[in-house]
PDB file of C-alpha atoms in Angstrom:
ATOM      1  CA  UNK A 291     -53.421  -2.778 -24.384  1.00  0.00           C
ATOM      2  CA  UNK A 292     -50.581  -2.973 -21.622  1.00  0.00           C
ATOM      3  CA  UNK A 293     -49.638   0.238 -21.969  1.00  0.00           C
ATOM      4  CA  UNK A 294     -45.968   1.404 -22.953  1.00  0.00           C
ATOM      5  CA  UNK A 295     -43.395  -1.458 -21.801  1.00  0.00           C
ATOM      6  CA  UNK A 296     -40.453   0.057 -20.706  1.00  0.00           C
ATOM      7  CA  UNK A 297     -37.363  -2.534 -19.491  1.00  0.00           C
ATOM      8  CA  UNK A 298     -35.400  -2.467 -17.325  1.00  0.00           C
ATOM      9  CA  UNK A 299     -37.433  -1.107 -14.475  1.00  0.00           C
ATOM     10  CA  UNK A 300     -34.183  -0.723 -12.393  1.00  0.00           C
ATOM     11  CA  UNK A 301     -30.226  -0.731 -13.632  1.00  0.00           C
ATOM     12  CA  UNK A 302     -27.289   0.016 -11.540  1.00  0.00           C
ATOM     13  CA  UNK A 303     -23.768   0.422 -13.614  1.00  0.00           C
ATOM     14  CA  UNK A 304     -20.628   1.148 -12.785  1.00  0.00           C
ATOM     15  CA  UNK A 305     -18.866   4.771 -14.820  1.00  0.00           C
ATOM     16  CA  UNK A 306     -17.784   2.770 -18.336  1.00  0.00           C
ATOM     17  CA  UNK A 307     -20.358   0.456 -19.042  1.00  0.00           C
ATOM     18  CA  UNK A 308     -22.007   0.149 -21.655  1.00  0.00           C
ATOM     19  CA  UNK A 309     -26.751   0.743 -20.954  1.00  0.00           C
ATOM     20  CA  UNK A 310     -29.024  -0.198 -22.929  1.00  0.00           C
ATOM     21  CA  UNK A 311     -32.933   0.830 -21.797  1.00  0.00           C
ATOM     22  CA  UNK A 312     -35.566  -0.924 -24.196  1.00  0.00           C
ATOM     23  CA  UNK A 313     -39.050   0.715 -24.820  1.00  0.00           C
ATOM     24  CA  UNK A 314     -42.273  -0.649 -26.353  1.00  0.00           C
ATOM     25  CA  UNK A 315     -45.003   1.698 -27.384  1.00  0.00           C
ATOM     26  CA  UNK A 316     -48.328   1.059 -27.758  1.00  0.00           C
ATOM     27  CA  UNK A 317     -49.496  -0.439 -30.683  1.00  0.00           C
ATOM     28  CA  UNK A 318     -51.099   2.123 -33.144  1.00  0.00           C
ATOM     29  CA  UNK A 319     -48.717   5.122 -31.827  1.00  0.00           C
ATOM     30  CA  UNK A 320     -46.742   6.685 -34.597  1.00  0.00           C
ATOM     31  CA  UNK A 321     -44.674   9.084 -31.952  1.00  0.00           C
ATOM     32  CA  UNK A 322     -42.275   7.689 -29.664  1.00  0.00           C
ATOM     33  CA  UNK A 323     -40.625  10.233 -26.780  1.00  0.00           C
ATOM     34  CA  UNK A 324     -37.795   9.306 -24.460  1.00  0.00           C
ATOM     35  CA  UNK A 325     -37.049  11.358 -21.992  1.00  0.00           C
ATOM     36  CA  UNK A 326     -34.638  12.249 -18.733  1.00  0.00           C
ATOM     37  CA  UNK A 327     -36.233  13.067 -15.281  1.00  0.00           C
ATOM     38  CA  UNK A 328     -34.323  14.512 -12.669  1.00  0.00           C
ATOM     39  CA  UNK A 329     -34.734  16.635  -9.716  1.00  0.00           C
ATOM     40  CA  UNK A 330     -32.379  19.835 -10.888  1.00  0.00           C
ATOM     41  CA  UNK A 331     -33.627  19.573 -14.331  1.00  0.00           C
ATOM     42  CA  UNK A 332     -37.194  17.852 -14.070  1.00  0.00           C
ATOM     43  CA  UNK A 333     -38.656  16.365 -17.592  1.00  0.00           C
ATOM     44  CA  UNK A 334     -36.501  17.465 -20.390  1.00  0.00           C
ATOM     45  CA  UNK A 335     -37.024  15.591 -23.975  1.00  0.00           C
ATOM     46  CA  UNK A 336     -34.078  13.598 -25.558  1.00  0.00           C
ATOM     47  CA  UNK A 337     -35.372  12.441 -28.669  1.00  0.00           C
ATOM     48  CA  UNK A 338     -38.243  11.481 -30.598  1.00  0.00           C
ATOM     49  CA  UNK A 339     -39.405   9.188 -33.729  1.00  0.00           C
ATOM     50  CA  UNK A 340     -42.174   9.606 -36.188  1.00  0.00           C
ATOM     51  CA  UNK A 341     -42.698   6.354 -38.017  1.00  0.00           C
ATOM     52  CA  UNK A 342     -39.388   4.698 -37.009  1.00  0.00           C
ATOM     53  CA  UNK A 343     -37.551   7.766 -37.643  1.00  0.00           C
ATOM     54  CA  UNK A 344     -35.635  10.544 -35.545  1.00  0.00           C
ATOM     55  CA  UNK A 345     -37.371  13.403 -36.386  1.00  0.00           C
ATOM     56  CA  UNK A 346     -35.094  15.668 -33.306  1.00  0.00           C
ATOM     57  CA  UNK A 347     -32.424  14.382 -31.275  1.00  0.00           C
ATOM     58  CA  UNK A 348     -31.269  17.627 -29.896  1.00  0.00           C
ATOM     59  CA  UNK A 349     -32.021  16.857 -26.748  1.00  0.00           C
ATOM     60  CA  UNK A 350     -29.691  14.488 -26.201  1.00  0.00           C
ATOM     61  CA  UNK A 351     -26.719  15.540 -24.470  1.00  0.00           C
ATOM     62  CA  UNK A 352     -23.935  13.800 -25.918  1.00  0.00           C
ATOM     63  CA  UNK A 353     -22.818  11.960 -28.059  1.00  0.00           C
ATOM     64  CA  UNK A 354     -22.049   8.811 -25.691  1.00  0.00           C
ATOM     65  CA  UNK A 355     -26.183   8.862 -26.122  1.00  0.00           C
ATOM     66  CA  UNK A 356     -27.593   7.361 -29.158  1.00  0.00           C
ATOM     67  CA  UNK A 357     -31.092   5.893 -29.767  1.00  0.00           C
ATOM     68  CA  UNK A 358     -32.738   3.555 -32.318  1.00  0.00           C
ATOM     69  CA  UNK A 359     -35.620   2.735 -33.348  1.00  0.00           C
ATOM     70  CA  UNK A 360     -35.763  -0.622 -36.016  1.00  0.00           C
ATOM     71  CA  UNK A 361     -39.596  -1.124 -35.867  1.00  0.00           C
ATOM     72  CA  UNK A 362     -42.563  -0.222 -34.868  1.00  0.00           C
ATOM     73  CA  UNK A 363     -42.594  -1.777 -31.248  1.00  0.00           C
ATOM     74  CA  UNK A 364     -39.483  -1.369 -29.943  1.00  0.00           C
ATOM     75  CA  UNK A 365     -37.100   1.069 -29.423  1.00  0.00           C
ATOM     76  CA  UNK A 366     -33.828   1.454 -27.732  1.00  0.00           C
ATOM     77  CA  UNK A 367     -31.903   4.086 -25.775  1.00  0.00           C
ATOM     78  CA  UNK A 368     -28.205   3.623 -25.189  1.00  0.00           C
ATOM     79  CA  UNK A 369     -25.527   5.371 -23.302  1.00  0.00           C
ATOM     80  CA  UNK A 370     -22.023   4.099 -24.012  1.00  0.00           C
ATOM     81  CA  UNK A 371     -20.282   5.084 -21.723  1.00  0.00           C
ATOM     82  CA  UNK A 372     -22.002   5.600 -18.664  1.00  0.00           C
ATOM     83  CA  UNK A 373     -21.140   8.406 -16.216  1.00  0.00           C
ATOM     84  CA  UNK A 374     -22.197   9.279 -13.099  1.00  0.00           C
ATOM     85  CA  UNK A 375     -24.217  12.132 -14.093  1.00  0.00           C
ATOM     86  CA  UNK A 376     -26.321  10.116 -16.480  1.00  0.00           C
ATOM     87  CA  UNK A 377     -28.427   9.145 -12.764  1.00  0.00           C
ATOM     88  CA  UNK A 378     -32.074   9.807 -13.416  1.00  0.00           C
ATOM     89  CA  UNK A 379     -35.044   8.203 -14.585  1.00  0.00           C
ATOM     90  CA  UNK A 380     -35.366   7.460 -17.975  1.00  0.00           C
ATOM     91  CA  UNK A 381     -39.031   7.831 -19.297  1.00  0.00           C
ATOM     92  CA  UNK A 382     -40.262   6.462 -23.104  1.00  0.00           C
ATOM     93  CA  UNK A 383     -43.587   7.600 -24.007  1.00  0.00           C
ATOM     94  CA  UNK A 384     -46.045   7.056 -27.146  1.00  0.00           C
ATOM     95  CA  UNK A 385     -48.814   9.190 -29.523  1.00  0.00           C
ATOM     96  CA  UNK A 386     -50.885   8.938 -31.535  1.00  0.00           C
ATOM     97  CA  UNK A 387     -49.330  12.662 -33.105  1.00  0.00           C
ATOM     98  CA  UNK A 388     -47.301  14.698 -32.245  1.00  0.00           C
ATOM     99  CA  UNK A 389     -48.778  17.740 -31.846  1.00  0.00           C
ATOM    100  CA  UNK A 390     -49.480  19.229 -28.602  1.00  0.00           C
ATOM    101  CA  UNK A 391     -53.109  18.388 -29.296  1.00  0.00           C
ATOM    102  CA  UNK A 392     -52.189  14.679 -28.844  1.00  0.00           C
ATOM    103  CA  UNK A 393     -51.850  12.754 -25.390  1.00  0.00           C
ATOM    104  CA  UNK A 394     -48.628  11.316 -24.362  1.00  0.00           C
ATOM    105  CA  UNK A 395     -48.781   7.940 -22.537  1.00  0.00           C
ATOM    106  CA  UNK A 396     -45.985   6.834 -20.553  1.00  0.00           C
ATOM    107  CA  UNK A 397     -43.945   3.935 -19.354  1.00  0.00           C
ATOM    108  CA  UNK A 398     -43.068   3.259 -15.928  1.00  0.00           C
ATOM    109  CA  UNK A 399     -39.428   4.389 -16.536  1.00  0.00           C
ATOM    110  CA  UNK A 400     -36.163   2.813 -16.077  1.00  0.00           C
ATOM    111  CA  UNK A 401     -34.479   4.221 -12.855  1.00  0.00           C
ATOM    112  CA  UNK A 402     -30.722   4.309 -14.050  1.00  0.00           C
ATOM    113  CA  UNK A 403     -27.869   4.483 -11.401  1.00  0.00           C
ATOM    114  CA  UNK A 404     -24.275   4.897 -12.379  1.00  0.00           C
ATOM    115  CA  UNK A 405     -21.232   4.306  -9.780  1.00  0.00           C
TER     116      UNK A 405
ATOM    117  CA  UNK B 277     -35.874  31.413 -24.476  1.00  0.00           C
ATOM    118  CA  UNK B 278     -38.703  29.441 -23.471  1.00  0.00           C
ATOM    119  CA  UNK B 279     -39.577  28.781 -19.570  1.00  0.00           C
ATOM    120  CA  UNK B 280     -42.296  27.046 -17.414  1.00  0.00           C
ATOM    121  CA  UNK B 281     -42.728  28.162 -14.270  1.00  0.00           C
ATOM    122  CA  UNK B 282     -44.480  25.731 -11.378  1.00  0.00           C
ATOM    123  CA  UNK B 283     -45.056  26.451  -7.728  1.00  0.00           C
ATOM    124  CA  UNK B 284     -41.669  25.309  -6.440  1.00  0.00           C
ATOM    125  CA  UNK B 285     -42.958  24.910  -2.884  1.00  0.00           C
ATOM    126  CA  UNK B 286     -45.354  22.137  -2.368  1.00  0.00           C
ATOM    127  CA  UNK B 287     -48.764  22.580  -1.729  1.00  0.00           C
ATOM    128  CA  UNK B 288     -50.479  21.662   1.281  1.00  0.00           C
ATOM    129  CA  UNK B 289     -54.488  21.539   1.464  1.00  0.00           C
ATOM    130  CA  UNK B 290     -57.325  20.329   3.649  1.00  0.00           C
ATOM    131  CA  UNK B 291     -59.668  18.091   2.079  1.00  0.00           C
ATOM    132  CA  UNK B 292     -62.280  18.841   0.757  1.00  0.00           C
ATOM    133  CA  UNK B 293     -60.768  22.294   0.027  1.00  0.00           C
ATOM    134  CA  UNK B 294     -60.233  23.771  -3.487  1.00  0.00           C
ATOM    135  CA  UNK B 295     -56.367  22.813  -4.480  1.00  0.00           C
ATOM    136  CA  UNK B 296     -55.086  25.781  -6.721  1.00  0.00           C
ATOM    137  CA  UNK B 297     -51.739  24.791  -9.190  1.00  0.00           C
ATOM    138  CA  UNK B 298     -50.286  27.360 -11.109  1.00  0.00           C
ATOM    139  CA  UNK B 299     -48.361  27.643 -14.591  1.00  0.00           C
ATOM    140  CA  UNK B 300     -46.744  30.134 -15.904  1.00  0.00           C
ATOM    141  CA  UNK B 301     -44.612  30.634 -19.380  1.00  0.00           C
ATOM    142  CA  UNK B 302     -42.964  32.976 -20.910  1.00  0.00           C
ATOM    143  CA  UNK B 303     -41.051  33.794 -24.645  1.00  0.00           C
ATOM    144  CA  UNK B 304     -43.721  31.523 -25.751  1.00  0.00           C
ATOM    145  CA  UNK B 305     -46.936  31.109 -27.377  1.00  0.00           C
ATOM    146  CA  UNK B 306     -48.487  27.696 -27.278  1.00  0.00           C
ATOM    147  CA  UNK B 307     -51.249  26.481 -29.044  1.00  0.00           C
ATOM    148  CA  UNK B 308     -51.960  23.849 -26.222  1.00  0.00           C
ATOM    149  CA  UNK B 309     -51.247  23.376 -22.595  1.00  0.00           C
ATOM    150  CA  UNK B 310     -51.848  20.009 -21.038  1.00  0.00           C
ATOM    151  CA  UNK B 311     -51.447  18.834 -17.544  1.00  0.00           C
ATOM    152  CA  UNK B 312     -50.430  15.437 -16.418  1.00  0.00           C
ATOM    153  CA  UNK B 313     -50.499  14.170 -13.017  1.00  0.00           C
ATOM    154  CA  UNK B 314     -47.361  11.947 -11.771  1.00  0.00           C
ATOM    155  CA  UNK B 315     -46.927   9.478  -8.710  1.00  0.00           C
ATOM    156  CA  UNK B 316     -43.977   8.682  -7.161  1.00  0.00           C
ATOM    157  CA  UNK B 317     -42.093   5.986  -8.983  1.00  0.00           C
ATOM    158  CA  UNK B 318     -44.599   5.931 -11.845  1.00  0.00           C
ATOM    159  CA  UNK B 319     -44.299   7.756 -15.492  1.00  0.00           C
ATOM    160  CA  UNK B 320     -46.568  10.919 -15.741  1.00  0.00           C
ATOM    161  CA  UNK B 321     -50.317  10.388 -16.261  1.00  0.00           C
ATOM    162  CA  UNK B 322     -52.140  12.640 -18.739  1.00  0.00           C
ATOM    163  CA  UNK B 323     -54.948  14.638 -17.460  1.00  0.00           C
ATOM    164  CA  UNK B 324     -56.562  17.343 -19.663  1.00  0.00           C
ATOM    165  CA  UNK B 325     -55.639  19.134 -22.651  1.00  0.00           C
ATOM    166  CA  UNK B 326     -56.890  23.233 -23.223  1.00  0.00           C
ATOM    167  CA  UNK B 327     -56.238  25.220 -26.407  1.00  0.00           C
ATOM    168  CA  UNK B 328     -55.269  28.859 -26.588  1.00  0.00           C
ATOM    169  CA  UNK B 329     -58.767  29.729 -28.012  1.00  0.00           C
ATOM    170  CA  UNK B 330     -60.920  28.398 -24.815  1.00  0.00           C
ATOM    171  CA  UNK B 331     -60.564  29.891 -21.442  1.00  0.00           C
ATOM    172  CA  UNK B 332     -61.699  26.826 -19.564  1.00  0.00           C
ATOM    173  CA  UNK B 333     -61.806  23.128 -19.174  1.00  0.00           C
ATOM    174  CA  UNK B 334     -63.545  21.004 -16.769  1.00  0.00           C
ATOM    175  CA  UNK B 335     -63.699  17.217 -16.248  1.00  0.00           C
ATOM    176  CA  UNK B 336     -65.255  15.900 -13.400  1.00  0.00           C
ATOM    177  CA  UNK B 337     -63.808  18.107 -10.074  1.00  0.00           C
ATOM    178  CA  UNK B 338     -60.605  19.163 -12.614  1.00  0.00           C
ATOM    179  CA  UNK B 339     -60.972  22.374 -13.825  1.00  0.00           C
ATOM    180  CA  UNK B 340     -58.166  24.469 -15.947  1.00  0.00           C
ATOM    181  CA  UNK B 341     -58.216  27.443 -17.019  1.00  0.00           C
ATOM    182  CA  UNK B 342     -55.823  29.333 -19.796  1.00  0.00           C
ATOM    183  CA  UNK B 343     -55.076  32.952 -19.964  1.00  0.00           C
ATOM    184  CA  UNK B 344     -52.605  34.050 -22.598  1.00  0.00           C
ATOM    185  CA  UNK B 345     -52.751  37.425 -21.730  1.00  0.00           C
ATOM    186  CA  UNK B 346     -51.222  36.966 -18.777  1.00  0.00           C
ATOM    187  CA  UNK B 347     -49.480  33.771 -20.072  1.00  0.00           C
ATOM    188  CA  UNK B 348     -50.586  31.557 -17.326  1.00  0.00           C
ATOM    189  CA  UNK B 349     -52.756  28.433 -16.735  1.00  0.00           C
ATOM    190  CA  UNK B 350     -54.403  27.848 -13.344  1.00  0.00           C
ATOM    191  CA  UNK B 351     -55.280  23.869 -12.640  1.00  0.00           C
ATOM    192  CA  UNK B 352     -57.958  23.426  -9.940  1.00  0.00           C
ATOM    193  CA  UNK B 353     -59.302  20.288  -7.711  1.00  0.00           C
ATOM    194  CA  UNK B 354     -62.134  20.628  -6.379  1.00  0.00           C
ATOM    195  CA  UNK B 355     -63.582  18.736  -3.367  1.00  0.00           C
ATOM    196  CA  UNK B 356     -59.558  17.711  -2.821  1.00  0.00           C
ATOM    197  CA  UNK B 357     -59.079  14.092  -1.363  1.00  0.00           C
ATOM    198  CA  UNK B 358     -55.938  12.572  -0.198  1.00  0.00           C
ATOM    199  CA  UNK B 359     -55.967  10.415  -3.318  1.00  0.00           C
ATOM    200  CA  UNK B 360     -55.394  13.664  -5.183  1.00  0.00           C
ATOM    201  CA  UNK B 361     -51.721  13.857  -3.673  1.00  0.00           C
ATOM    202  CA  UNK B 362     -49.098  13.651  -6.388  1.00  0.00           C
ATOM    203  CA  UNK B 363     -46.935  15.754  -8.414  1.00  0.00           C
ATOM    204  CA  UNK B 364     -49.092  17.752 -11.324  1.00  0.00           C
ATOM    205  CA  UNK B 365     -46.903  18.683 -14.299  1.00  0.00           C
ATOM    206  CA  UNK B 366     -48.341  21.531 -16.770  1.00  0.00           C
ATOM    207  CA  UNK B 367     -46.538  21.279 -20.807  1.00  0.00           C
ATOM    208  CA  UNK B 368     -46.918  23.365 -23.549  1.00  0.00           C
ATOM    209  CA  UNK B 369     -46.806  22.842 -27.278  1.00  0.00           C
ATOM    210  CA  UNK B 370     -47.114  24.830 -30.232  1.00  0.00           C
ATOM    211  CA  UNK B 371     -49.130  24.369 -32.926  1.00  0.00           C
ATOM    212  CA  UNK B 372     -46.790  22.417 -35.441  1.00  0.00           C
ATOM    213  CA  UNK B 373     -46.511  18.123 -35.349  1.00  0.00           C
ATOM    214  CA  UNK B 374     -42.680  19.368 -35.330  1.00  0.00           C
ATOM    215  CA  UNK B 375     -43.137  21.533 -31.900  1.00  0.00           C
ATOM    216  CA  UNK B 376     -42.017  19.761 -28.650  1.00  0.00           C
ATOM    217  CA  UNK B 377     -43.677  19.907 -25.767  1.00  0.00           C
ATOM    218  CA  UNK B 378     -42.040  21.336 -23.033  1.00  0.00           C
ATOM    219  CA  UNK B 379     -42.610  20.402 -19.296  1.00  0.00           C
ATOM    220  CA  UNK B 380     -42.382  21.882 -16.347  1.00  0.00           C
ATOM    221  CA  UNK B 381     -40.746  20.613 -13.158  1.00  0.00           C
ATOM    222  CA  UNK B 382     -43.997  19.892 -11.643  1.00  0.00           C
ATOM    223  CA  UNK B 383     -45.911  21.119  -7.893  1.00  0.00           C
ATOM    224  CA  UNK B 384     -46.434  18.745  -5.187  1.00  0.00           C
ATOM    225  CA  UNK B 385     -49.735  18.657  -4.078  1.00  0.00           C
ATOM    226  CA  UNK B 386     -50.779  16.896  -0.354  1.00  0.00           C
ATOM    227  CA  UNK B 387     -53.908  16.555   0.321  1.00  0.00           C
ATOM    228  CA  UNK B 388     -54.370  16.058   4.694  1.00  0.00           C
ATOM    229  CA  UNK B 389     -56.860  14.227   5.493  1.00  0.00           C
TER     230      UNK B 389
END
C-alpha cells in the first residue's frame, strides 16, 4: 500500500480564497483524522470519520472550515475563506479503529500558506 | 482540562548515550499512551503503543515506560545514533472508540555524532 495520499503537498493562497486539501486513506481503514500542526499550538485534531461519517468535528475552528467525506478513499478538507491564520500544516491520517489501542498512519501533509 | 506536557527544550545527546524523553499529563486518565516519532517536513511516524496496566515496553533499543501514579511516561533510546534525531510526540487516549487522542507538542531530540 502507498500509504495515506495527501494532495496538495504545498498551497499558497491569498486571504479570500477558497482551499481545498484532498486526503486518501489507506485502503481497509475505517477512521480518518485530519488535523492542524503548528508551532504555538502543535497537533490539535479537527475532525474525524468512522465509515464515511463525522463522528466529532469540534475541533474545527470555524465555521469557514468544513470537511467531507463521500467514500471510502477520499476525503476533503476545505476552508472557505482563507485567512492568514489558517498557516500550518494540514495532516490527514487513517485506522484501522479508533481507539487509542489503534495506530494512526499519516500523510505527508499539505503545507498551507495564506497571504 | 486535559494537558500533555513535553520537554520544551530540545534535547541534546552523545551517541551512543541513553536519550531520555519525558511525558507528562494531567486531569486525565488514559487507557493508552503511544509515541510517534516525526521528521521535519514529514507526517508523524508511529512508534509504540503501552497500556495503563503494563509498566513497560521495549522494541528493539526503544523502551517506554508508563507510570500513572505519577501520571507520566518516560520514552528511552538506547545506544542513540544520529539517525535517531527527530521530533518524538507522546498521545494519549482513553479507553472508548469515541475518545480522541490527544498529542503533545513534541521534544526535539539531536543526536551528535
Amino acid at each position: 500500500d502507498a500509504g495515506v495520499i495527501q494532495s496538495p503537498r504545498h498551497e499558497v493562497t491569498e486571504m479570500g480564497q477558497e482551499v481545498t486539501l484532498r486526503c486518501k486513506p489507506i485502503s481497509g481503514h475505517d477512521y480518518l483524522f485530519w488535523y492542524r500542526q503548528t508551532m504555538m499550538r502543535g497537533l490539535e485534531l479537527l475532525i474525524y470519520f468512522n465509515n464515511n461519517v463525522p463522528i466529532d468535528d469540534s475541533g474545527m475552528p470555524e465555521d469557514r472550515f468544513s470537511a467531507k467525506m463521500p467514500n471510502a478513499s477520499f476525503s476533503t478538507l476545505k476552508i472557505q475563506p482563507s485567512e492568514p491564520r489558517d498557516s500550518a500544516v494540514y495532516f490527514c491520517a487513517s485506522s484501522r479503529g479508533g481507539q487509542g489501542s489503534y495506530e494512526q498512519y499519516f500523510g505527508p501533509g499539505t503545507r498551507l500558506t495564506v497571504t | 482540562s486535559q494537558k500533555i506536557e513535553q520537554n520544551s527544550e530540545a534535547l541534546n545527546i552523545q551517541e551512543g548515550k541513553t536519550a531520555t524523553l519525558t511525558c507528562n499529563y494531567t486531569n486525565y486518565s488514559p487507557a493508552y499512551l503511544q509515541w510517534y516519532r516525526q521528521d521535519p517536513g514529514r507526517g508523524p511516524v508511529f512508534l509504540l503503543l503501552i497500556r495503563e496496566n503494563e509498566k513497560e515496553k521495549r522494541k528493539e533499543r526503544l523502551k517506554v515506560t508508563f507510570d500513572t501514579t505519577l501520571k507520566q511516561s518516560l520514552f528511552h533510546i538506547t545506544a542513540s545514533q544520529p539517525a535517531d534525531s527527530a521530533t518524538y510526540l507522546c498521545a494519549l487516549a482513553g479507553y472508548s472508540s469515541a475518545s480522541k487522542i490527544i498529542f503533545g507538542s513534541g521534544t526535539r531530540l539531536s543526536i551528535r555524532p
